[in-house]
mmCIF file of C-alpha atoms in Angstrom:
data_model
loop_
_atom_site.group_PDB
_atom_site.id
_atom_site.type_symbol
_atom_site.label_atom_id
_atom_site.label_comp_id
_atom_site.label_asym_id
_atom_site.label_seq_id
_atom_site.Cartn_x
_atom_site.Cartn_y
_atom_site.Cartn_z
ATOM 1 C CA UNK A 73 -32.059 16.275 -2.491
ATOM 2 C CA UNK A 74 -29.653 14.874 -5.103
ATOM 3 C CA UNK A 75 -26.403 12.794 -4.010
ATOM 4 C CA UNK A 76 -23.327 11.794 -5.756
ATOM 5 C CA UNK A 77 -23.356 7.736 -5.531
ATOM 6 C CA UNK A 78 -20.421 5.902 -7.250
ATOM 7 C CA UNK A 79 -21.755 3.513 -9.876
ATOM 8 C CA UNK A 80 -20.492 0.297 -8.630
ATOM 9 C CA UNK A 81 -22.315 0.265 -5.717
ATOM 10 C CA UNK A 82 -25.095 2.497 -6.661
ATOM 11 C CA UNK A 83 -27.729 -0.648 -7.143
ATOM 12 C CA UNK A 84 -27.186 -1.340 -4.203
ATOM 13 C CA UNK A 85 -27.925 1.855 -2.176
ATOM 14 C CA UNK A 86 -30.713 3.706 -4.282
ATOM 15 C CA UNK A 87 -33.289 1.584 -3.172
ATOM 16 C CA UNK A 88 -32.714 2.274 0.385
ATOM 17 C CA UNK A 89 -32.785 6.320 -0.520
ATOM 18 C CA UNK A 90 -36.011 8.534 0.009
ATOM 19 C CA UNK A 91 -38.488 8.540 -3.030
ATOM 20 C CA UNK A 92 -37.556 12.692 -3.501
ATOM 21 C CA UNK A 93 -33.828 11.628 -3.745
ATOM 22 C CA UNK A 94 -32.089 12.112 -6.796
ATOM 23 C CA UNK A 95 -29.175 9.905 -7.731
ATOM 24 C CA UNK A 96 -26.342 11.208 -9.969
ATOM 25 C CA UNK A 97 -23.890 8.368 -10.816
ATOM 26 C CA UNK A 98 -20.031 8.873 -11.136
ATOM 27 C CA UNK A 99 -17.556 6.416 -13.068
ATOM 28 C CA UNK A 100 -14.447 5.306 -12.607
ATOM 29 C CA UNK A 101 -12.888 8.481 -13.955
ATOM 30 C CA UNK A 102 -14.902 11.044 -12.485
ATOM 31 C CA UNK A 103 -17.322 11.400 -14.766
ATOM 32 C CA UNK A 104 -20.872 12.511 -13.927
ATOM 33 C CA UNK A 105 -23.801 10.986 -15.791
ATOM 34 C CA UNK A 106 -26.388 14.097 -14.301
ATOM 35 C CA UNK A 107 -25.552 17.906 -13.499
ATOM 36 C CA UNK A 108 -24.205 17.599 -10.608
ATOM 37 C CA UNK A 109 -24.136 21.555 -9.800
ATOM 38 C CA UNK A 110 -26.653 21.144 -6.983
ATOM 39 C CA UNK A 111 -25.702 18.135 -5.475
ATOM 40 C CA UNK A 112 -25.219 18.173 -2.022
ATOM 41 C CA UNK A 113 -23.789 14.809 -0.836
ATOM 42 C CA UNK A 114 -21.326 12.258 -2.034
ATOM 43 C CA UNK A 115 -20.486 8.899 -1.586
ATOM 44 C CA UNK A 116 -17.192 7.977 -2.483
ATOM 45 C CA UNK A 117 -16.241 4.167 -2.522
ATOM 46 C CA UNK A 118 -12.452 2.236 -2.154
ATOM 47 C CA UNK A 119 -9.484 3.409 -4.092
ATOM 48 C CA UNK A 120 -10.410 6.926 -4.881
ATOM 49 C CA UNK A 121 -7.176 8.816 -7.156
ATOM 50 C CA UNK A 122 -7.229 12.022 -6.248
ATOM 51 C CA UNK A 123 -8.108 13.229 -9.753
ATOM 52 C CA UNK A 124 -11.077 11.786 -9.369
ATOM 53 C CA UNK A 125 -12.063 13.187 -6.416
ATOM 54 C CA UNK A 126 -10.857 16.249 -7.406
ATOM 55 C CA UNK A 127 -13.204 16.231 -10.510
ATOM 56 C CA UNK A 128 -16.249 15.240 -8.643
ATOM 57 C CA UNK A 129 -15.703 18.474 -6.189
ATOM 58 C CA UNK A 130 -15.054 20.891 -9.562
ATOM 59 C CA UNK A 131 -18.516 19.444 -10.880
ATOM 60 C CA UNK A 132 -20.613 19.743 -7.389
ATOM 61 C CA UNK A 133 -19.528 23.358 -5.835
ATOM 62 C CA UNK A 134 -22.818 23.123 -3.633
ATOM 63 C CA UNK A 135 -21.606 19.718 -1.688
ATOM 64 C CA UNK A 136 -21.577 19.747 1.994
ATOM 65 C CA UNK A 137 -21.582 16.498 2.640
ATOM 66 C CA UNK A 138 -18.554 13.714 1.605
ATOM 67 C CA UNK A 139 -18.479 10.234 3.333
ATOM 68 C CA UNK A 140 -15.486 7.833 2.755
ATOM 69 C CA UNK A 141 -15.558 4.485 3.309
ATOM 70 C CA UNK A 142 -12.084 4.091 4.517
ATOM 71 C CA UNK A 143 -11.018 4.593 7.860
ATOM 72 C CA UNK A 144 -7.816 6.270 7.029
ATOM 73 C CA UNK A 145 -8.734 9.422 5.113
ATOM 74 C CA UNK A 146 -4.786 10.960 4.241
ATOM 75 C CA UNK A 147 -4.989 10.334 0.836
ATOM 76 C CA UNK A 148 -8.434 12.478 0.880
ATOM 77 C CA UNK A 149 -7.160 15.271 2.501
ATOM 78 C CA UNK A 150 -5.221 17.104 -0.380
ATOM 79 C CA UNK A 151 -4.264 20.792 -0.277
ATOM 80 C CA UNK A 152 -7.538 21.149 -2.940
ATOM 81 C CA UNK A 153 -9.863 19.376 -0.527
ATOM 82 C CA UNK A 154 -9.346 21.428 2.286
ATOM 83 C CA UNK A 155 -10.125 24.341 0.360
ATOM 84 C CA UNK A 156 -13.753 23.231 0.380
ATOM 85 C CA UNK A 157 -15.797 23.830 3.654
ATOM 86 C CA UNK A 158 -16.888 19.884 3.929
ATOM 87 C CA UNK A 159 -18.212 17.815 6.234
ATOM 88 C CA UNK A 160 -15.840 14.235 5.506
ATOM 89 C CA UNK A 161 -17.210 11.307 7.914
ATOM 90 C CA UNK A 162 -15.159 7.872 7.434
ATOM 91 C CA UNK A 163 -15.817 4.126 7.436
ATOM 92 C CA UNK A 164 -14.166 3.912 10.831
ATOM 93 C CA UNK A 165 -15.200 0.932 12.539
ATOM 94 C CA UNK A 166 -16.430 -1.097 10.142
ATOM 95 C CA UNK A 167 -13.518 -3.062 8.919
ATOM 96 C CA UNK A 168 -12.640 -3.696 12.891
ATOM 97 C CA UNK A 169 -13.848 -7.189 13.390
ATOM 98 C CA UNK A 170 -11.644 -8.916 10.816
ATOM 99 C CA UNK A 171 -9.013 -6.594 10.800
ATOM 100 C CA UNK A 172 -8.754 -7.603 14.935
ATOM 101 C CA UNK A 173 -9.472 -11.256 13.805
ATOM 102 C CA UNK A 174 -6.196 -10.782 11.960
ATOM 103 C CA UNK A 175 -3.960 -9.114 14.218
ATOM 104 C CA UNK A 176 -4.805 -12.151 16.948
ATOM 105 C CA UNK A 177 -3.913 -14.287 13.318
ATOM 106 C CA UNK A 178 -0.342 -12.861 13.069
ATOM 107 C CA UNK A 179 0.570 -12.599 17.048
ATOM 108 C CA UNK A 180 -0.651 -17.029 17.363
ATOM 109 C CA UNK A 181 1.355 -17.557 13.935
ATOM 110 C CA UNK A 182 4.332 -16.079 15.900
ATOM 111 C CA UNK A 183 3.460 -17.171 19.169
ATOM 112 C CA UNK A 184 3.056 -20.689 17.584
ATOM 113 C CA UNK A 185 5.756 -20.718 15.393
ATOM 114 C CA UNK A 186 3.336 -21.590 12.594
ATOM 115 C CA UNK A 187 5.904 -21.096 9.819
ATOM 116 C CA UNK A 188 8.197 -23.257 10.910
ATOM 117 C CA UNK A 189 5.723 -26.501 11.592
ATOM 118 C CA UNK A 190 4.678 -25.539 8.288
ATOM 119 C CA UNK A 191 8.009 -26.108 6.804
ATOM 120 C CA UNK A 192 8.438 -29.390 8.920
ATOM 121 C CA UNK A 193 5.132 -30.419 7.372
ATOM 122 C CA UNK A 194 5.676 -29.862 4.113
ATOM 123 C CA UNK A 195 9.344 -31.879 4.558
ATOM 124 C CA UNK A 196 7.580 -34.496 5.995
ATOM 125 C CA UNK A 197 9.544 -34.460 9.602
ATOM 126 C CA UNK A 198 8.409 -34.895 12.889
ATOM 127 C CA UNK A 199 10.602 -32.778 15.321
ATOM 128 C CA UNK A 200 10.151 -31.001 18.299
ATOM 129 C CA UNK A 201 12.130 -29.056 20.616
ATOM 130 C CA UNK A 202 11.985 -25.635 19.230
ATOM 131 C CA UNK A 203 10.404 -22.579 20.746
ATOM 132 C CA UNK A 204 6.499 -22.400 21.247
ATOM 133 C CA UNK A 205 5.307 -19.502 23.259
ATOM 134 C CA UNK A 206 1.792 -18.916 24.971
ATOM 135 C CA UNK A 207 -0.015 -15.393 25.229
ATOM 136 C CA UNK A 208 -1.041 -15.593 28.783
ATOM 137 C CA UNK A 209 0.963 -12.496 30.840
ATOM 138 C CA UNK A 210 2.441 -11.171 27.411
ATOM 139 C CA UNK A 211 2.383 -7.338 26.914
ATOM 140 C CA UNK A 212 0.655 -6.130 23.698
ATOM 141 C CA UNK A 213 0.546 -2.252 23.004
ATOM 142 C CA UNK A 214 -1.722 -0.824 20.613
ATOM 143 C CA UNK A 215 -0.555 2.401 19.096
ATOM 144 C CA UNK A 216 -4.110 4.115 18.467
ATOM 145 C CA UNK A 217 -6.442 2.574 21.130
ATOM 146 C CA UNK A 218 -9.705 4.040 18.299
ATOM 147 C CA UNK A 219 -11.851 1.627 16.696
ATOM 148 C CA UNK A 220 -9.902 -0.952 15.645
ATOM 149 C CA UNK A 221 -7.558 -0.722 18.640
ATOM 150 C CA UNK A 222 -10.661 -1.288 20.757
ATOM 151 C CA UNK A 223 -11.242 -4.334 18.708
ATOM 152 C CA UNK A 224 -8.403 -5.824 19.011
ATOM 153 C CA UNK A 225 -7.986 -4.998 22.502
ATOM 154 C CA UNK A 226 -11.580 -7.065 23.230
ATOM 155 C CA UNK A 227 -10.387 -10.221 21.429
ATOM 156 C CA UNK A 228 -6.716 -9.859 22.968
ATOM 157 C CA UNK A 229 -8.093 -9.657 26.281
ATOM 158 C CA UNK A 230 -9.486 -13.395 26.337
ATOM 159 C CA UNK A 231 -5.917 -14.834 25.824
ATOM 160 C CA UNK A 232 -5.094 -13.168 29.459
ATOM 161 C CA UNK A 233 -2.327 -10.368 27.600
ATOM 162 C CA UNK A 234 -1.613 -7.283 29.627
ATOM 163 C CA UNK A 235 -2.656 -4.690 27.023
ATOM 164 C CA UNK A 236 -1.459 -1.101 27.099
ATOM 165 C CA UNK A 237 -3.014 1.357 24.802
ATOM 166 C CA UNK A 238 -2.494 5.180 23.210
ATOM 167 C CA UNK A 239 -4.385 7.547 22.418
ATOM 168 C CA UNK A 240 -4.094 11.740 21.882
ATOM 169 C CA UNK A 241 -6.081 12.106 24.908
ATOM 170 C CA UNK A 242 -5.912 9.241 27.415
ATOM 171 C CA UNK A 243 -8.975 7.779 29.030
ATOM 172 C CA UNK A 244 -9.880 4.287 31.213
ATOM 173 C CA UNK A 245 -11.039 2.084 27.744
ATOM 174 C CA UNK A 246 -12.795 -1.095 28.306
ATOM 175 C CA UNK A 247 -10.096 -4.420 27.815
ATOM 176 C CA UNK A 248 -7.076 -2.045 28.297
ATOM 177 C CA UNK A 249 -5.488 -2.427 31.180
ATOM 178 C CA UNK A 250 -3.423 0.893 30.843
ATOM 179 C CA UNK A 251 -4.231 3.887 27.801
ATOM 180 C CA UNK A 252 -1.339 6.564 28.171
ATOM 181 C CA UNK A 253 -0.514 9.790 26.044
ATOM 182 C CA UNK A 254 0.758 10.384 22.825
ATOM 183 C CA UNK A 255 4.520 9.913 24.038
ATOM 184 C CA UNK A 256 4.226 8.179 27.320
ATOM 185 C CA UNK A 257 4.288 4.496 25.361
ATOM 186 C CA UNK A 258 8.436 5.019 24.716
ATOM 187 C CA UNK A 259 8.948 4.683 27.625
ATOM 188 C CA UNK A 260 7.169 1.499 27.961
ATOM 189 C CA UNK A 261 8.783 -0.041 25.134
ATOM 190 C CA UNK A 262 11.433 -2.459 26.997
ATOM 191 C CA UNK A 263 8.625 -4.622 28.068
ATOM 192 C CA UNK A 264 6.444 -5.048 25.365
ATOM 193 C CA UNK A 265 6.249 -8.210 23.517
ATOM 194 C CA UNK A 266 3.717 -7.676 20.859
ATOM 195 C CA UNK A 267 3.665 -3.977 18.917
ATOM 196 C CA UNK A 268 0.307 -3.028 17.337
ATOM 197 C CA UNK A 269 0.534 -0.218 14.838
ATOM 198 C CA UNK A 270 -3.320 1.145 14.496
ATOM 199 C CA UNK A 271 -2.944 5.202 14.650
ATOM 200 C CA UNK A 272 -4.291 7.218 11.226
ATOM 201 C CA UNK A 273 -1.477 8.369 9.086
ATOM 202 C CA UNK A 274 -0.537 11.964 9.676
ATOM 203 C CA UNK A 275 2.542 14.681 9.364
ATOM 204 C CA UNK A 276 2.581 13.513 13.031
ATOM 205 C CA UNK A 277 2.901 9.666 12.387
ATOM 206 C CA UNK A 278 4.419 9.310 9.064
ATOM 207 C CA UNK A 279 8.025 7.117 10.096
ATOM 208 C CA UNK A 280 6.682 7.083 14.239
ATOM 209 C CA UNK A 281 8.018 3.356 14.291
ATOM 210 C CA UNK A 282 11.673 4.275 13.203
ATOM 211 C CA UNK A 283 14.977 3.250 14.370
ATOM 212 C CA UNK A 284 14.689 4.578 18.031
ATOM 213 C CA UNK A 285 11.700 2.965 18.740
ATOM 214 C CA UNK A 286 12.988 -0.492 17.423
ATOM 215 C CA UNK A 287 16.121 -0.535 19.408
ATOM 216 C CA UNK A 288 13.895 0.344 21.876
ATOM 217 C CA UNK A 289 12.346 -2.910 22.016
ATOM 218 C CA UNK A 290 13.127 -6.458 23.682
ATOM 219 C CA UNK A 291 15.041 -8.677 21.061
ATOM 220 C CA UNK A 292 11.984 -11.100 21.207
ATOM 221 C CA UNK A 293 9.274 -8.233 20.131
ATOM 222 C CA UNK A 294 7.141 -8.631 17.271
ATOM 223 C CA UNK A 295 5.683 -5.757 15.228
ATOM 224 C CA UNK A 296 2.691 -5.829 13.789
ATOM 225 C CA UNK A 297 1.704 -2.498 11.224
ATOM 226 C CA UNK A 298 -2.409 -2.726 10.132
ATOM 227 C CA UNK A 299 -2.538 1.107 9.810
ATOM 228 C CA UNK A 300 -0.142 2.765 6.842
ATOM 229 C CA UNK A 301 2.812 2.085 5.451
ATOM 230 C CA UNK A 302 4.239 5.128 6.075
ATOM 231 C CA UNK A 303 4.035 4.997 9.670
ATOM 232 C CA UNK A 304 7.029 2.470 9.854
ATOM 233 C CA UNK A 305 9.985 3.627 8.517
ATOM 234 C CA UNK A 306 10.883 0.761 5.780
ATOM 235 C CA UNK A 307 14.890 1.128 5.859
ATOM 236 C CA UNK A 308 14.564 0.687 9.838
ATOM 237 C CA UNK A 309 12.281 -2.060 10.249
ATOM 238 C CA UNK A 310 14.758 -3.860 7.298
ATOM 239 C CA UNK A 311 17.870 -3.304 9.475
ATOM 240 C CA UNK A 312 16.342 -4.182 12.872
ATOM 241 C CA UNK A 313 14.870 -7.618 11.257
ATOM 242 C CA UNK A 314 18.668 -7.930 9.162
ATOM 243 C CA UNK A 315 20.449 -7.625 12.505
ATOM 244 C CA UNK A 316 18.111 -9.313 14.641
ATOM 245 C CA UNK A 317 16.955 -5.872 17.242
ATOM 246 C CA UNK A 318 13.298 -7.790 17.122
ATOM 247 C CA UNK A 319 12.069 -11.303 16.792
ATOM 248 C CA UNK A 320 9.558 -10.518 13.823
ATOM 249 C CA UNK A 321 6.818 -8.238 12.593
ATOM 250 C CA UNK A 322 4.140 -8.649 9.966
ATOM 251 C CA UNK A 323 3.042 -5.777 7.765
ATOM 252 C CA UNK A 324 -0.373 -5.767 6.157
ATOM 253 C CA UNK A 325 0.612 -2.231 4.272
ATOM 254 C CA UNK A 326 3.685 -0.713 3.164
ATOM 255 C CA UNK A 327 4.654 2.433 1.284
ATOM 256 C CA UNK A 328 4.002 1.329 -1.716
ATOM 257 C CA UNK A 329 1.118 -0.961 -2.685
ATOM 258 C CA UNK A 330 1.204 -3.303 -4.604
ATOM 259 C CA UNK A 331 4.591 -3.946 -3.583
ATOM 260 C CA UNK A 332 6.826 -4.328 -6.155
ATOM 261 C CA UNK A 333 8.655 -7.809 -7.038
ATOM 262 C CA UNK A 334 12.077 -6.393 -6.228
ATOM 263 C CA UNK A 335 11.214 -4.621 -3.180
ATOM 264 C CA UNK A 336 14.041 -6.043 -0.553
ATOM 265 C CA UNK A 337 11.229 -5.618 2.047
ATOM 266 C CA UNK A 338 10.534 -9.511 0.028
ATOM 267 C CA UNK A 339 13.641 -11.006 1.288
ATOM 268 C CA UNK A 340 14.105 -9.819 4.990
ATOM 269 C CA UNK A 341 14.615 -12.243 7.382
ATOM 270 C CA UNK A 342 11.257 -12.814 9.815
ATOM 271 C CA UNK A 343 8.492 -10.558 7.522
ATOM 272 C CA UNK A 344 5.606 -11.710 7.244
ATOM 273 C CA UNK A 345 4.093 -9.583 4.489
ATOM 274 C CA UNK A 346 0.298 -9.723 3.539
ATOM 275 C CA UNK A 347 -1.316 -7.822 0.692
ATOM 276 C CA UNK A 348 -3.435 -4.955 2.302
ATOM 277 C CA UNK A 349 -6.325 -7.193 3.252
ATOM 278 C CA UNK A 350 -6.799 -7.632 6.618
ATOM 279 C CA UNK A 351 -9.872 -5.478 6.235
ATOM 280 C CA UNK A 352 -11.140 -8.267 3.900
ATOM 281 C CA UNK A 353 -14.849 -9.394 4.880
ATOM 282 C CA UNK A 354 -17.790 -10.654 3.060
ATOM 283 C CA UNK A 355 -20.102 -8.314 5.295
ATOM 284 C CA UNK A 356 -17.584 -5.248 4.548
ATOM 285 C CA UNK A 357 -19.248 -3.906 2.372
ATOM 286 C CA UNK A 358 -23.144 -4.049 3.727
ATOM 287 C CA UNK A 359 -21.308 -2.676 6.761
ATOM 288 C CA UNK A 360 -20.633 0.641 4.807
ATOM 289 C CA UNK A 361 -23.954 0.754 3.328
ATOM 290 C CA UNK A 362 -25.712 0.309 6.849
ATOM 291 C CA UNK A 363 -22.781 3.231 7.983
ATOM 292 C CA UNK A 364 -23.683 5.863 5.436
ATOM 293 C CA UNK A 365 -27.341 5.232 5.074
ATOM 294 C CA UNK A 366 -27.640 5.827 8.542
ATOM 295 C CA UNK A 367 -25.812 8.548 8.109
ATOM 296 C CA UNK A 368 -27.843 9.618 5.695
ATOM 297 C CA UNK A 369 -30.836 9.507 7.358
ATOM 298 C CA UNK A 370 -29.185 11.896 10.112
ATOM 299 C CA UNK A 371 -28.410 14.274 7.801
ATOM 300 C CA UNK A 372 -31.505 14.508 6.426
ATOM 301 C CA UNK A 373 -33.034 14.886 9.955
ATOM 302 C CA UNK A 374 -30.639 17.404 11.437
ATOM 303 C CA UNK A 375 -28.969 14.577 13.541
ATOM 304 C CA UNK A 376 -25.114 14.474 14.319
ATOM 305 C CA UNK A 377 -23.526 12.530 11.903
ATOM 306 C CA UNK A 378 -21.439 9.208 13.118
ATOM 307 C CA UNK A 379 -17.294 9.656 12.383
ATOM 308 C CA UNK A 380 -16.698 12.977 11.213
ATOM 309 C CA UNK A 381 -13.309 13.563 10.464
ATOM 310 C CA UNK A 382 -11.377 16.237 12.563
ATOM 311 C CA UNK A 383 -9.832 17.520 9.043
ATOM 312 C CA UNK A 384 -6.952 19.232 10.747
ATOM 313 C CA UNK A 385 -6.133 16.212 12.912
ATOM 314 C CA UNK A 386 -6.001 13.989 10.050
ATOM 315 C CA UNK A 387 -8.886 11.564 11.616
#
């Protein structure tokens, strides 16, 4: 069988691979250093352009088989792609534990009031007085109780939060103590205290979090967004923050990463705004490996493969 391995992290998987497997490498622009006519699986790694992708499927017309590291796939699923009968299985999953681990990071930090004892250290002043919450009986809601929901949910649980969750098709979830439908969570919105943005980008979430939805919350909410940018609509979350609708919110991606220097999204009052990278992990990556070599070996086997991607659905 031959398979489409990108070269960074090609040293690192071929000796895991069958004897009988042959390994066609693909740079940084696409480029394939073997015919790659009869390949029939491919490994794509972070930050793929879409002209490279593109590329590699023009140079392998007998692939079946495409596994993405990411969990969010919308930047895969071009008009081109979906041309191609494929089978696309994601990275869902792995990046849950520290992702979680920093969602429980921004919700203390605000709960704590972190920033401003900072600032108090760094003066050198010793005051008191100001507000310091704790998490026990707060309501969190997770929009997109999936992997990383369910992670977060698990760690969320052990500060005693109430912890409402969505999903497409609702179902009792272990640490939630209520999952409702794709809609039902507006209606929930005037007592939640903590927002969780963790659904996959699609035609269906792109700007969900907009201006209804934040005037919809209690004045002492805080949002946080570890999914896509797009899901929050940026001139919204900018004039509820300005005008005070919400306490806060903290967004680990935006519409437009890196973010540039004269965004105003730098200079709004109560953002906390982190560089894409609460995914960061020094076992991320040997995570993915173990994913898609097990995956692998299903696919060789005739197995079901782990986090196939419902192409239509977007996830």
């Amino acid at each position: 069988m031959k398979i489409i391995l990108p070269i960074e992290i090609a040293a690192e998987i071929e000796p895991h691979l069958p004897s009988d497997t042959k390994v066609v490498l693909v740079d940084s622009e696409g480029n394939l250093d073997y015919d790659g006519t009869d390949a029939e699986v491919y490994l794509s790694w972070f930050f793929l352009k879409n002209h490279i992708l593109h590329k590699v499927l023009a140079a392998a017309p007998a692939l079946r088989w495409h596994h993405a590291p990411n969990a969010g796939v919308n930047h895969i699923l071009t008009p081109t792609y979906l041309e191609r009968d494929l089978i696309l299985t994601n990275g869902a999953g792995v990046h849950a534990i520290p992702i979680a681990e920093f969602v429980l990071t921004y919700i203390l930090s605000h709960a704590k009031n972190l920033a401003q004892l900072q600032a108090l250290h760094a003066e050198h002043q010793w005051k008191r007085g100001f507000p310091i919450q704790e998490l026990t009986d707060a309501t969190l809601l997770i929009i997109g109780a999936g992997g990383i929901g369910q992670a977060i949910a698990a760690r969320a649980k052990a500060f005693g939060i109430r912890i409402i969750g969505t999903r497409r098709h609702p179902q009792p979830l272990a640490n939630f103590d209520q999952v409702v439908g794709a809609d039902e969570w507006r209606s929930l919105l005037p007592e939640v205290d903590y927002v969780v943005v963790a659904t996959p980008l699609t035609p269906e979430t792109t700007g969900l979090i907009d201006e209804s939805v934040l005037r919809s919350l209690p004045p002492h909410a805080y949002l946080i967004n570890i999914a896509r940018g797009a899901v929050v609509d940026e001139p919204a979350i900018i004039k509820a923050l300005t005008e005070g609708w919400i306490a806060g919110a903290a967004l680990d991606t935006v519409v437009t990463e890196p973010l540039p220097s004269d965004s105003p999204l730098w200079s709004v009052p109560n953002l906390f705004i982190t560089p894409h990278c609460s995914g960061h992990s020094p076992r991320g990556k040997q995570r993915s490996i173990e994913l898609f070599l097990d995956n692998f070996n299903r696919y060789q086997t005739g197995q079901p493969l782990r986090n196939v991607v419902d192409k239509q659905a977007g996830y």
